[in-house]
Amino acid sequence: MIGIIIVELIVGSILIINLSKRWLTERKANFWTLVLWIPYFILLIYHCAVLFPVTNEGDTPSPVTGLFLIGGFIVYPVYILILNAASITKEAA
């Protein structure tokens, strides 16, 4: 299972870098990909909270889950920045 996730991460990253090289050659477009994930994230959290409310006390996550979420919040924009930096070619810079 972990191997599948790692392979998917590597193949997906290579695919995103190639698509960014092809479609997002301008620096402004790369910047907007870094910023526009925030409203989508907020909408996703809101809709998940509305559609799947915690009605049973046993459904609440453990306290450590919050630490994983904080780590993900920090790592995800850095990951997008790395993908954008890798997709910049010498002609576009």
C-alpha atoms as a printed R data frame, in Angstrom:
   type eleno elety resid chain resno       x      y       z
1  ATOM     1    CA   MET     A     1   0.000  0.000   0.000
2  ATOM     2    CA   ILE     A     2   2.780  2.455   0.914
3  ATOM     3    CA   GLY     A     3   4.641  1.509  -2.266
4  ATOM     4    CA   ILE     A     4   1.613  2.366  -4.392
5  ATOM     5    CA   ILE     A     5   1.327  5.768  -2.715
6  ATOM     6    CA   ILE     A     6   5.028  6.524  -3.270
7  ATOM     7    CA   VAL     A     7   4.855  5.460  -6.936
8  ATOM     8    CA   GLU     A     8   1.718  7.575  -7.411
9  ATOM     9    CA   LEU     A     9   3.426 10.585  -5.815
10 ATOM    10    CA   ILE     A    10   6.486 10.259  -8.065
11 ATOM    11    CA   VAL     A    11   4.551  9.631 -11.289
12 ATOM    12    CA   GLY     A    12   2.020 12.354 -10.450
13 ATOM    13    CA   SER     A    13   4.792 14.854  -9.716
14 ATOM    14    CA   ILE     A    14   6.509 14.100 -13.036
15 ATOM    15    CA   LEU     A    15   3.178 14.446 -14.854
16 ATOM    16    CA   ILE     A    16   2.414 17.799 -13.171
17 ATOM    17    CA   ILE     A    17   5.906 19.110 -13.968
18 ATOM    18    CA   ASN     A    18   5.514 18.166 -17.641
19 ATOM    19    CA   LEU     A    19   2.043 19.721 -17.837
20 ATOM    20    CA   SER     A    20   3.277 22.885 -16.127
21 ATOM    21    CA   LYS     A    21   6.156 23.166 -18.584
22 ATOM    22    CA   ARG     A    22   3.718 22.850 -21.454
23 ATOM    23    CA   TRP     A    23   0.835 25.042 -20.222
24 ATOM    24    CA   LEU     A    24   2.106 27.396 -17.500
25 ATOM    25    CA   THR     A    25   5.180 28.963 -19.029
26 ATOM    26    CA   GLU     A    26   4.435 32.413 -17.610
27 ATOM    27    CA   ARG     A    27   5.612 33.211 -14.091
28 ATOM    28    CA   LYS     A    28   2.279 34.816 -13.138
29 ATOM    29    CA   ALA     A    29   0.387 31.601 -13.839
30 ATOM    30    CA   ASN     A    30   2.782 29.667 -11.638
31 ATOM    31    CA   PHE     A    31   2.242 32.174  -8.841
32 ATOM    32    CA   TRP     A    32  -1.532 31.827  -9.037
33 ATOM    33    CA   THR     A    33  -1.316 28.046  -8.682
34 ATOM    34    CA   LEU     A    34   0.419 28.654  -5.372
35 ATOM    35    CA   VAL     A    35  -2.242 31.064  -4.123
36 ATOM    36    CA   LEU     A    36  -5.512 29.670  -5.504
37 ATOM    37    CA   TRP     A    37  -5.425 26.385  -3.596
38 ATOM    38    CA   ILE     A    38  -6.408 28.274  -0.423
39 ATOM    39    CA   PRO     A    39 -10.051 29.086  -1.389
40 ATOM    40    CA   TYR     A    40 -10.543 25.581  -2.782
41 ATOM    41    CA   PHE     A    41  -9.225 24.126   0.453
42 ATOM    42    CA   ILE     A    42 -11.571 26.275   2.545
43 ATOM    43    CA   LEU     A    43 -14.568 25.271   0.412
44 ATOM    44    CA   LEU     A    44 -13.616 21.598   0.656
45 ATOM    45    CA   ILE     A    45 -13.357 21.727   4.453
46 ATOM    46    CA   TYR     A    46 -16.674 23.559   4.715
47 ATOM    47    CA   HIS     A    47 -18.534 21.132   2.474
48 ATOM    48    CA   CYS     A    48 -17.071 18.091   4.239
49 ATOM    49    CA   ALA     A    49 -18.127 19.519   7.611
50 ATOM    50    CA   VAL     A    50 -21.662 20.170   6.338
51 ATOM    51    CA   LEU     A    51 -22.096 16.865   4.510
52 ATOM    52    CA   PHE     A    52 -20.452 14.630   7.122
53 ATOM    53    CA   PRO     A    53 -21.069 16.097  10.597
54 ATOM    54    CA   VAL     A    54 -19.727 14.319  13.681
55 ATOM    55    CA   THR     A    55 -22.910 13.143  15.391
56 ATOM    56    CA   ASN     A    56 -21.425 10.315  17.437
57 ATOM    57    CA   GLU     A    57 -18.773 10.843  20.118
58 ATOM    58    CA   GLY     A    58 -16.870  7.820  18.816
59 ATOM    59    CA   ASP     A    59 -16.365  9.497  15.445
60 ATOM    60    CA   THR     A    60 -14.084 12.234  16.776
61 ATOM    61    CA   PRO     A    61 -10.460 11.858  15.659
62 ATOM    62    CA   SER     A    62  -7.580 11.387  18.061
63 ATOM    63    CA   PRO     A    63  -5.661 14.483  19.261
64 ATOM    64    CA   VAL     A    64  -2.564 13.553  17.213
65 ATOM    65    CA   THR     A    65  -4.553 13.880  13.987
66 ATOM    66    CA   GLY     A    66  -4.348 17.654  14.337
67 ATOM    67    CA   LEU     A    67  -0.552 17.493  14.258
68 ATOM    68    CA   PHE     A    68  -0.658 15.561  10.999
69 ATOM    69    CA   LEU     A    69  -3.028 18.170   9.555
70 ATOM    70    CA   ILE     A    70  -0.752 21.029  10.605
71 ATOM    71    CA   GLY     A    71   2.207 19.242   9.014
72 ATOM    72    CA   GLY     A    72   0.221 18.746   5.813
73 ATOM    73    CA   PHE     A    73  -0.796 22.411   5.766
74 ATOM    74    CA   ILE     A    74   2.861 23.403   5.960
75 ATOM    75    CA   VAL     A    75   4.203 20.868   3.460
76 ATOM    76    CA   TYR     A    76   1.569 21.215   0.711
77 ATOM    77    CA   PRO     A    77   2.348 24.836  -0.369
78 ATOM    78    CA   VAL     A    78   6.056 23.989  -0.279
79 ATOM    79    CA   TYR     A    79   5.366 20.975  -2.519
80 ATOM    80    CA   ILE     A    80   3.491 23.185  -5.006
81 ATOM    81    CA   LEU     A    81   6.379 25.682  -4.918
82 ATOM    82    CA   ILE     A    82   8.884 22.893  -5.660
83 ATOM    83    CA   LEU     A    83   6.775 21.633  -8.579
84 ATOM    84    CA   ASN     A    84   6.499 25.151  -9.990
85 ATOM    85    CA   ALA     A    85  10.227 25.732  -9.605
86 ATOM    86    CA   ALA     A    86  10.992 22.436 -11.326
87 ATOM    87    CA   SER     A    87   8.689 23.259 -14.228
88 ATOM    88    CA   ILE     A    88  10.368 26.590 -15.041
89 ATOM    89    CA   THR     A    89  12.539 26.215 -18.111
90 ATOM    90    CA   LYS     A    90  15.529 28.367 -19.022
91 ATOM    91    CA   GLU     A    91  13.555 30.020 -21.829
92 ATOM    92    CA   ALA     A    92  10.766 31.094 -19.444
93 ATOM    93    CA   ALA     A    93  13.063 32.408 -16.701
